[in-house]
PDB file of C-alpha atoms in Angstrom:
ATOM      1  CA  MET A   1      93.322 151.796 161.154  1.00 41.00           C
ATOM      2  CA  LEU A   2      91.101 149.980 158.646  1.00 44.00           C
ATOM      3  CA  ARG A   3      89.887 153.259 157.218  1.00 48.00           C
ATOM      4  CA  THR A   4      93.465 154.519 156.787  1.00 43.00           C
ATOM      5  CA  ILE A   5      94.654 151.267 155.196  1.00 36.00           C
ATOM      6  CA  LEU A   6      91.738 151.232 152.764  1.00 40.00           C
ATOM      7  CA  ARG A   7      92.093 154.857 151.720  1.00 41.00           C
ATOM      8  CA  THR A   8      95.814 154.384 151.112  1.00 35.00           C
ATOM      9  CA  ALA A   9      95.106 151.258 149.096  1.00 34.00           C
ATOM     10  CA  VAL A  10      92.451 153.009 147.046  1.00 35.00           C
ATOM     11  CA  ALA A  11      94.867 155.800 146.211  1.00 36.00           C
ATOM     12  CA  SER A  12      97.505 153.330 145.090  1.00 31.00           C
ATOM     13  CA  GLY A  13      95.044 151.181 143.142  1.00 31.00           C
ATOM     14  CA  ALA A  14      95.962 148.085 145.153  1.00 34.00           C
ATOM     15  CA  ILE A  15      93.246 147.598 147.777  1.00 35.00           C
ATOM     16  CA  ALA A  16      93.208 143.816 147.915  1.00 36.00           C
ATOM     17  CA  ALA A  17      96.960 143.373 147.602  1.00 34.00           C
ATOM     18  CA  ALA A  18      97.805 145.856 150.340  1.00 36.00           C
ATOM     19  CA  VAL A  19      95.284 144.634 152.871  1.00 37.00           C
ATOM     20  CA  PHE A  20      95.656 140.916 152.295  1.00 36.00           C
ATOM     21  CA  ALA A  21      99.432 141.083 152.380  1.00 37.00           C
ATOM     22  CA  ALA A  22      99.384 142.910 155.705  1.00 41.00           C
ATOM     23  CA  ASN A  23      96.711 140.676 157.229  1.00 43.00           C
ATOM     24  CA  PRO A  24      96.936 136.954 156.397  1.00 44.00           C
ATOM     25  CA  ALA A  25      93.760 134.861 156.481  1.00 42.00           C
ATOM     26  CA  SER A  26      92.522 133.937 159.948  1.00 44.00           C
ATOM     27  CA  ALA A  27      90.741 130.690 159.051  1.00 61.00           C
ATOM     28  CA  ALA A  28      87.411 132.135 160.149  1.00 75.00           C
ATOM     29  CA  GLN A  29      84.602 129.729 160.930  1.00 88.00           C
ATOM     30  CA  SER A  30      81.034 130.329 159.831  1.00 91.00           C
ATOM     31  CA  PRO A  31      78.423 131.077 162.492  1.00 95.00           C
ATOM     32  CA  THR A  32      75.502 128.755 163.140  1.00 94.00           C
ATOM     33  CA  GLY A  33      72.414 129.780 161.211  1.00 96.00           C
ATOM     34  CA  PRO A  34      68.730 128.861 161.498  1.00 97.00           C
ATOM     35  CA  SER A  35      67.950 125.161 161.139  1.00 97.00           C
ATOM     36  CA  SER A  36      65.246 123.719 158.898  1.00 97.00           C
ATOM     37  CA  SER A  37      62.954 123.510 161.910  1.00 97.00           C
ATOM     38  CA  ASP A  38      63.708 127.164 162.690  1.00 98.00           C
ATOM     39  CA  THR A  39      62.830 128.122 159.127  1.00 98.00           C
ATOM     40  CA  ALA A  40      59.517 126.291 159.386  1.00 98.00           C
ATOM     41  CA  ALA A  41      58.754 127.939 162.719  1.00 98.00           C
ATOM     42  CA  ILE A  42      59.552 131.401 161.341  1.00 98.00           C
ATOM     43  CA  SER A  43      57.314 130.776 158.327  1.00 98.00           C
ATOM     44  CA  GLY A  44      54.444 129.902 160.638  1.00 97.00           C
ATOM     45  CA  LEU A  45      55.111 132.977 162.755  1.00 98.00           C
ATOM     46  CA  LEU A  46      55.160 135.322 159.765  1.00 98.00           C
ATOM     47  CA  ALA A  47      51.935 133.880 158.368  1.00 97.00           C
ATOM     48  CA  SER A  48      50.140 134.014 161.730  1.00 96.00           C
ATOM     49  CA  PRO A  49      47.135 136.271 162.450  1.00 96.00           C
ATOM     50  CA  ASP A  50      49.112 137.960 165.236  1.00 96.00           C
ATOM     51  CA  THR A  51      51.851 139.082 162.848  1.00 97.00           C
ATOM     52  CA  ALA A  52      49.296 140.249 160.287  1.00 96.00           C
ATOM     53  CA  ALA A  53      47.507 142.235 162.998  1.00 96.00           C
ATOM     54  CA  ARG A  54      50.739 143.815 164.148  1.00 96.00           C
ATOM     55  CA  LEU A  55      51.578 144.892 160.626  1.00 96.00           C
ATOM     56  CA  ALA A  56      48.054 146.200 160.087  1.00 94.00           C
ATOM     57  CA  HIS A  57      48.325 148.445 163.142  1.00 93.00           C
ATOM     58  CA  THR A  58      51.880 149.650 162.607  1.00 94.00           C
ATOM     59  CA  LYS A  59      52.336 153.147 161.223  1.00 90.00           C
ATOM     60  CA  PHE A  60      55.613 154.911 160.543  1.00 91.00           C
ATOM     61  CA  PRO A  61      56.083 158.658 161.154  1.00 87.00           C
ATOM     62  CA  GLY A  62      55.523 161.028 158.265  1.00 81.00           C
ATOM     63  CA  ALA A  63      53.140 161.043 155.371  1.00 69.00           C
ATOM     64  CA  ALA A  64      52.751 157.917 153.298  1.00 70.00           C
ATOM     65  CA  PRO A  65      54.445 158.096 149.875  1.00 67.00           C
ATOM     66  CA  ALA A  66      52.216 159.026 146.955  1.00 61.00           C
ATOM     67  CA  ALA A  67      52.602 155.553 145.457  1.00 61.00           C
ATOM     68  CA  ALA A  68      51.375 153.847 148.635  1.00 62.00           C
ATOM     69  CA  HIS A  69      47.893 152.403 148.555  1.00 62.00           C
ATOM     70  CA  ALA A  70      45.649 150.544 150.951  1.00 62.00           C
ATOM     71  CA  THR A  71      46.356 146.822 150.961  1.00 74.00           C
ATOM     72  CA  ARG A  72      46.289 143.823 153.258  1.00 86.00           C
ATOM     73  CA  ALA A  73      49.274 144.033 155.585  1.00 92.00           C
ATOM     74  CA  ALA A  74      51.404 140.908 155.330  1.00 95.00           C
ATOM     75  CA  ALA A  75      54.922 139.486 155.622  1.00 96.00           C
ATOM     76  CA  ASP A  76      56.726 137.375 153.039  1.00 96.00           C
ATOM     77  CA  ALA A  77      57.065 134.066 154.889  1.00 95.00           C
ATOM     78  CA  ASN A  78      59.166 132.607 152.065  1.00 96.00           C
ATOM     79  CA  THR A  79      61.945 135.185 152.340  1.00 97.00           C
ATOM     80  CA  GLN A  80      64.054 134.828 155.467  1.00 98.00           C
ATOM     81  CA  ILE A  81      67.341 136.721 155.800  1.00 98.00           C
ATOM     82  CA  PRO A  82      69.618 135.765 158.714  1.00 98.00           C
ATOM     83  CA  VAL A  83      71.421 138.812 160.091  1.00 98.00           C
ATOM     84  CA  TYR A  84      74.582 138.293 162.129  1.00 97.00           C
ATOM     85  CA  GLU A  85      76.486 140.646 164.426  1.00 96.00           C
ATOM     86  CA  PRO A  86      80.089 140.512 165.760  1.00 94.00           C
ATOM     87  CA  THR A  87      80.603 138.833 169.136  1.00 92.00           C
ATOM     88  CA  ALA A  88      82.698 139.881 172.096  1.00 91.00           C
ATOM     89  CA  ALA A  89      84.572 136.560 171.866  1.00 92.00           C
ATOM     90  CA  PHE A  90      85.588 137.295 168.282  1.00 93.00           C
ATOM     91  CA  ILE A  91      86.697 140.818 169.121  1.00 91.00           C
ATOM     92  CA  ASN A  92      88.723 139.526 172.074  1.00 89.00           C
ATOM     93  CA  GLY A  93      90.427 136.900 169.927  1.00 90.00           C
ATOM     94  CA  GLU A  94      88.806 134.073 171.897  1.00 91.00           C
ATOM     95  CA  SER A  95      86.859 132.736 168.912  1.00 92.00           C
ATOM     96  CA  ASP A  96      87.421 132.479 165.159  1.00 93.00           C
ATOM     97  CA  VAL A  97      83.680 132.689 164.518  1.00 95.00           C
ATOM     98  CA  PRO A  98      83.187 136.353 163.515  1.00 94.00           C
ATOM     99  CA  ALA A  99      79.544 136.670 164.450  1.00 96.00           C
ATOM    100  CA  ALA A 100      76.373 135.215 165.957  1.00 96.00           C
ATOM    101  CA  LEU A 101      72.816 135.244 164.695  1.00 97.00           C
ATOM    102  CA  ALA A 102      71.040 138.415 165.864  1.00 97.00           C
ATOM    103  CA  TYR A 103      67.692 138.070 164.094  1.00 98.00           C
ATOM    104  CA  VAL A 104      65.996 136.852 160.924  1.00 98.00           C
ATOM    105  CA  ALA A 105      64.548 139.563 158.670  1.00 98.00           C
ATOM    106  CA  SER A 106      61.627 139.153 156.284  1.00 98.00           C
ATOM    107  CA  PRO A 107      60.179 141.803 153.940  1.00 97.00           C
ATOM    108  CA  ALA A 108      56.633 142.934 154.548  1.00 97.00           C
ATOM    109  CA  HIS A 109      54.246 145.758 153.808  1.00 93.00           C
ATOM    110  CA  LEU A 110      51.887 147.735 155.990  1.00 94.00           C
ATOM    111  CA  ALA A 111      48.216 148.486 155.433  1.00 91.00           C
ATOM    112  CA  ASP A 112      49.149 151.772 153.738  1.00 89.00           C
ATOM    113  CA  GLY A 113      51.412 149.934 151.302  1.00 89.00           C
ATOM    114  CA  ARG A 114      54.700 151.030 152.821  1.00 92.00           C
ATOM    115  CA  ALA A 115      57.641 148.658 152.823  1.00 94.00           C
ATOM    116  CA  ALA A 116      58.589 147.186 156.181  1.00 96.00           C
ATOM    117  CA  THR A 117      60.779 144.433 157.605  1.00 97.00           C
ATOM    118  CA  VAL A 118      59.772 141.957 160.291  1.00 98.00           C
ATOM    119  CA  TRP A 119      62.497 140.887 162.714  1.00 98.00           C
ATOM    120  CA  ALA A 120      62.138 137.416 164.240  1.00 98.00           C
ATOM    121  CA  GLN A 121      64.240 136.161 167.114  1.00 97.00           C
ATOM    122  CA  PRO A 122      64.336 132.925 169.137  1.00 94.00           C
ATOM    123  CA  SER A 123      63.200 132.841 172.753  1.00 92.00           C
ATOM    124  CA  LYS A 124      62.530 130.158 175.336  1.00 92.00           C
ATOM    125  CA  ALA A 125      58.937 130.075 174.119  1.00 90.00           C
ATOM    126  CA  GLY A 126      59.952 129.769 170.451  1.00 95.00           C
ATOM    127  CA  TRP A 127      60.441 132.301 167.676  1.00 97.00           C
ATOM    128  CA  GLN A 128      58.831 135.689 168.171  1.00 97.00           C
ATOM    129  CA  VAL A 129      58.499 138.978 166.315  1.00 97.00           C
ATOM    130  CA  ILE A 130      60.643 141.541 168.099  1.00 97.00           C
ATOM    131  CA  ASN A 131      60.352 144.461 165.669  1.00 96.00           C
ATOM    132  CA  VAL A 132      58.651 145.834 162.611  1.00 97.00           C
ATOM    133  CA  ALA A 133      61.219 148.117 160.989  1.00 96.00           C
ATOM    134  CA  SER A 134      60.726 150.648 158.236  1.00 95.00           C
ATOM    135  CA  GLY A 135      62.134 149.987 154.769  1.00 94.00           C
ATOM    136  CA  ASN A 136      63.858 146.900 153.380  1.00 94.00           C
ATOM    137  CA  ASP A 137      67.531 147.429 154.264  1.00 95.00           C
ATOM    138  CA  GLU A 138      68.220 143.756 154.972  1.00 97.00           C
ATOM    139  CA  GLN A 139      66.737 142.620 151.681  1.00 96.00           C
ATOM    140  CA  VAL A 140      68.776 145.166 149.715  1.00 95.00           C
ATOM    141  CA  HIS A 141      72.039 144.239 151.433  1.00 96.00           C
ATOM    142  CA  ALA A 142      71.388 140.501 151.208  1.00 96.00           C
ATOM    143  CA  ALA A 143      70.962 140.837 147.445  1.00 95.00           C
ATOM    144  CA  ALA A 144      74.430 142.433 147.286  1.00 95.00           C
ATOM    145  CA  ALA A 145      76.068 139.820 149.526  1.00 95.00           C
ATOM    146  CA  HIS A 146      76.574 137.378 146.618  1.00 90.00           C
ATOM    147  CA  GLY A 147      76.672 134.161 148.621  1.00 89.00           C
ATOM    148  CA  GLY A 148      78.235 135.510 151.800  1.00 95.00           C
ATOM    149  CA  TYR A 149      76.353 135.834 155.047  1.00 97.00           C
ATOM    150  CA  LEU A 150      75.057 139.247 156.079  1.00 97.00           C
ATOM    151  CA  LEU A 151      76.973 140.929 158.898  1.00 96.00           C
ATOM    152  CA  HIS A 152      75.698 144.090 160.569  1.00 95.00           C
ATOM    153  CA  GLU A 153      77.695 146.290 162.917  1.00 91.00           C
ATOM    154  CA  PRO A 154      74.851 148.186 164.614  1.00 86.00           C
ATOM    155  CA  GLN A 155      76.950 150.678 166.568  1.00 82.00           C
ATOM    156  CA  VAL A 156      77.970 152.378 163.313  1.00 84.00           C
ATOM    157  CA  ASN A 157      75.212 150.936 161.113  1.00 88.00           C
ATOM    158  CA  ALA A 158      77.727 149.271 158.783  1.00 91.00           C
ATOM    159  CA  TRP A 159      76.838 146.280 156.598  1.00 95.00           C
ATOM    160  CA  TYR A 160      79.187 143.592 155.289  1.00 96.00           C
ATOM    161  CA  SER A 161      79.154 140.289 153.456  1.00 96.00           C
ATOM    162  CA  VAL A 162      81.388 137.581 154.929  1.00 97.00           C
ATOM    163  CA  ASN A 163      82.497 134.710 152.706  1.00 96.00           C
ATOM    164  CA  GLY A 164      85.195 132.470 154.169  1.00 94.00           C
ATOM    165  CA  ASP A 165      88.068 134.724 155.236  1.00 94.00           C
ATOM    166  CA  THR A 166      86.896 137.711 153.212  1.00 96.00           C
ATOM    167  CA  VAL A 167      84.804 140.606 154.516  1.00 96.00           C
ATOM    168  CA  THR A 168      83.262 142.806 151.814  1.00 96.00           C
ATOM    169  CA  VAL A 169      81.917 146.277 152.563  1.00 95.00           C
ATOM    170  CA  LEU A 170      78.302 146.565 151.399  1.00 95.00           C
ATOM    171  CA  ASP A 171      77.481 150.045 152.676  1.00 87.00           C
ATOM    172  CA  GLY A 172      80.296 152.479 153.329  1.00 70.00           C
ATOM    173  CA  ALA A 173      78.126 155.557 153.861  1.00 69.00           C
ATOM    174  CA  VAL A 174      79.079 155.825 157.533  1.00 68.00           C
ATOM    175  CA  SER A 175      82.740 154.760 157.450  1.00 67.00           C
ATOM    176  CA  GLY A 176      83.615 156.349 154.122  1.00 75.00           C
ATOM    177  CA  VAL A 177      85.075 153.044 152.906  1.00 82.00           C
ATOM    178  CA  PRO A 178      83.854 152.351 149.351  1.00 88.00           C
ATOM    179  CA  ALA A 179      81.263 149.612 148.900  1.00 90.00           C
ATOM    180  CA  GLY A 180      82.862 146.555 147.341  1.00 92.00           C
ATOM    181  CA  THR A 181      86.118 146.945 149.266  1.00 93.00           C
ATOM    182  CA  ARG A 182      87.418 143.619 150.565  1.00 95.00           C
ATOM    183  CA  VAL A 183      89.496 142.959 153.674  1.00 94.00           C
ATOM    184  CA  THR A 184      90.490 139.842 155.568  1.00 95.00           C
ATOM    185  CA  VAL A 185      88.657 138.696 158.665  1.00 96.00           C
ATOM    186  CA  ALA A 186      91.882 139.432 160.577  1.00 95.00           C
ATOM    187  CA  ALA A 187      91.873 143.046 159.395  1.00 94.00           C
ATOM    188  CA  TYR A 188      88.223 143.432 160.324  1.00 93.00           C
ATOM    189  CA  ARG A 189      88.849 141.993 163.789  1.00 93.00           C
ATOM    190  CA  ALA A 190      91.706 144.457 164.294  1.00 93.00           C
ATOM    191  CA  GLU A 191      89.375 147.347 163.490  1.00 90.00           C
ATOM    192  CA  LEU A 192      86.717 146.015 165.874  1.00 90.00           C
ATOM    193  CA  GLN A 193      89.329 145.711 168.623  1.00 90.00           C
ATOM    194  CA  LYS A 194      90.313 149.319 168.036  1.00 87.00           C
ATOM    195  CA  ARG A 195      86.720 150.539 168.213  1.00 82.00           C
ATOM    196  CA  TYR A 196      85.308 148.318 170.937  1.00 84.00           C
ATOM    197  CA  GLY A 197      88.147 146.483 172.681  1.00 75.00           C
ATOM    198  CA  ASP A 198      87.888 148.664 175.788  1.00 74.00           C
ATOM    199  CA  LYS A 199      84.086 148.756 175.735  1.00 72.00           C
ATOM    200  CA  LEU A 200      83.196 145.072 176.056  1.00 71.00           C
ATOM    201  CA  PRO A 201      80.926 143.740 178.817  1.00 65.00           C
ATOM    202  CA  GLY A 202      82.737 143.900 182.156  1.00 61.00           C
ATOM    203  CA  SER A 203      85.052 146.706 181.053  1.00 59.00           C
ATOM    204  CA  THR A 204      85.448 149.932 183.009  1.00 54.00           C
ATOM    205  CA  TYR A 205      83.555 151.654 180.196  1.00 55.00           C
ATOM    206  CA  ASP A 206      80.690 149.248 180.748  1.00 54.00           C
ATOM    207  CA  LYS A 207      80.732 149.354 184.554  1.00 54.00           C
ATOM    208  CA  THR A 208      80.731 153.139 184.704  1.00 61.00           C
ATOM    209  CA  GLY A 209      77.749 153.349 182.363  1.00 56.00           C
ATOM    210  CA  ALA A 210      79.655 155.328 179.758  1.00 56.00           C
ATOM    211  CA  GLY A 211      77.870 153.432 177.000  1.00 51.00           C
ATOM    212  CA  GLY A 212      74.634 155.231 177.738  1.00 45.00           C
ATOM    213  CA  GLY A 213      71.253 153.678 177.053  1.00 37.00           C
ATOM    214  CA  TYR A 214      71.897 151.540 174.002  1.00 35.00           C
ATOM    215  CA  ALA A 215      69.031 149.043 173.776  1.00 35.00           C
ATOM    216  CA  VAL A 216      70.062 145.389 173.572  1.00 33.00           C
ATOM    217  CA  THR A 217      67.626 143.477 171.394  1.00 36.00           C
ATOM    218  CA  ALA A 218      69.826 140.562 170.377  1.00 39.00           C
ATOM    219  CA  PRO A 219      69.381 137.251 172.235  1.00 42.00           C
ATOM    220  CA  ASN A 220      71.727 136.795 175.181  1.00 36.00           C
ATOM    221  CA  THR A 221      73.450 133.544 174.302  1.00 38.00           C
ATOM    222  CA  GLY A 222      76.190 133.996 176.867  1.00 37.00           C
ATOM    223  CA  GLY A 223      79.030 136.432 177.369  1.00 38.00           C
ATOM    224  CA  ASP A 224      81.305 134.808 174.799  1.00 44.00           C
ATOM    225  CA  GLY A 225      78.805 134.149 172.036  1.00 56.00           C
ATOM    226  CA  SER A 226      76.418 137.070 172.171  1.00 55.00           C
ATOM    227  CA  PRO A 227      76.111 139.407 169.213  1.00 62.00           C
ATOM    228  CA  ALA A 228      77.920 142.687 169.663  1.00 46.00           C
ATOM    229  CA  THR A 229      74.706 144.533 170.437  1.00 43.00           C
ATOM    230  CA  ALA A 230      75.642 143.434 173.959  1.00 37.00           C
ATOM    231  CA  LEU A 231      78.637 145.768 173.805  1.00 39.00           C
ATOM    232  CA  ALA A 232      78.468 148.798 176.049  1.00 35.00           C
ATOM    233  CA  VAL A 233      79.047 151.014 173.048  1.00 36.00           C
ATOM    234  CA  GLY A 234      78.050 154.653 173.140  1.00 35.00           C
ATOM    235  CA  GLY A 235      79.808 158.006 173.257  1.00 33.00           C
ATOM    236  CA  ALA A 236      79.496 160.905 170.867  1.00 32.00           C
ATOM    237  CA  ALA A 237      81.235 159.297 167.893  1.00 35.00           C
ATOM    238  CA  ALA A 238      79.293 156.040 167.961  1.00 39.00           C
ATOM    239  CA  ALA A 239      76.030 157.823 168.646  1.00 37.00           C
ATOM    240  CA  ALA A 240      76.546 160.188 165.729  1.00 37.00           C
ATOM    241  CA  ALA A 241      77.585 157.417 163.368  1.00 38.00           C
ATOM    242  CA  GLY A 242      74.691 155.182 164.334  1.00 38.00           C
ATOM    243  CA  GLY A 243      72.064 157.904 164.334  1.00 40.00           C
ATOM    244  CA  ALA A 244      70.257 156.699 161.218  1.00 42.00           C
ATOM    245  CA  PHE A 245      70.041 153.140 162.534  1.00 42.00           C
ATOM    246  CA  LEU A 246      68.800 154.263 165.928  1.00 42.00           C
ATOM    247  CA  LEU A 247      66.154 156.420 164.251  1.00 42.00           C
ATOM    248  CA  ARG A 248      65.007 153.412 162.262  1.00 49.00           C
ATOM    249  CA  ARG A 249      64.855 151.337 165.442  1.00 47.00           C
ATOM    250  CA  ARG A 250      62.920 153.977 167.336  1.00 41.00           C
ATOM    251  CA  SER A 251      60.307 154.323 164.612  1.00 45.00           C
ATOM    252  CA  GLN A 252      59.581 150.626 164.460  1.00 50.00           C
ATOM    253  CA  HIS A 253      56.810 150.534 167.012  1.00 46.00           C
ATOM    254  CA  SER A 254      54.978 153.752 166.161  1.00 41.00           C
ATOM    255  CA  LYS A 255      51.249 153.110 166.067  1.00 40.00           C
TER     256      LYS A 255
END
């Protein structure tokens, strides 16, 4: 639905007018982000010997780029990028908060000089590093968010900026929707309902295991407030669309 609306609007030269007229603002509420104490804790975690050791021993598949050079592996403790993901409650229409915090990303580099990203996530024992991912996707998308918070839809590896009641497409490589396209939160929710409404936790899709083996890495904050990585999303279409993201995830722990 969203894809069809956007393509029609692009052809007519009236993207914003067409979408906003059809989908009035939903008075979306902003999700809760890291507190000042969280930020301090993450800084300490990123600067810790354990994190430095993990980065020093992490190696990504393939040959290092020619420009890479030996260096001291480290994370940038001063750059922290909150990444949010849609929740089941938002998709169901039970909440006007579009997303929940999934992890905090910080740029880093490995011992061979390659760019990496450290993912930090809260746990009962405090903040912990849950992944060292290749590249700097979060940093690139955050720079394009222009004041909005960064929303990631992992099942199709789509990135958005959310500012008030406006959702802006940051990376349309998977969906085919041009980057920079804006839709209302209501329109985005409608598209999520179409894609995942019958695949939420507790659904027949979920209970029968049709979602396959999608790995849940986001914190389980409860059925209503968990990021959408808790969705039982799988199937050929989602798997194909999210292939690049899954590859990135699977290469994170290569040693």
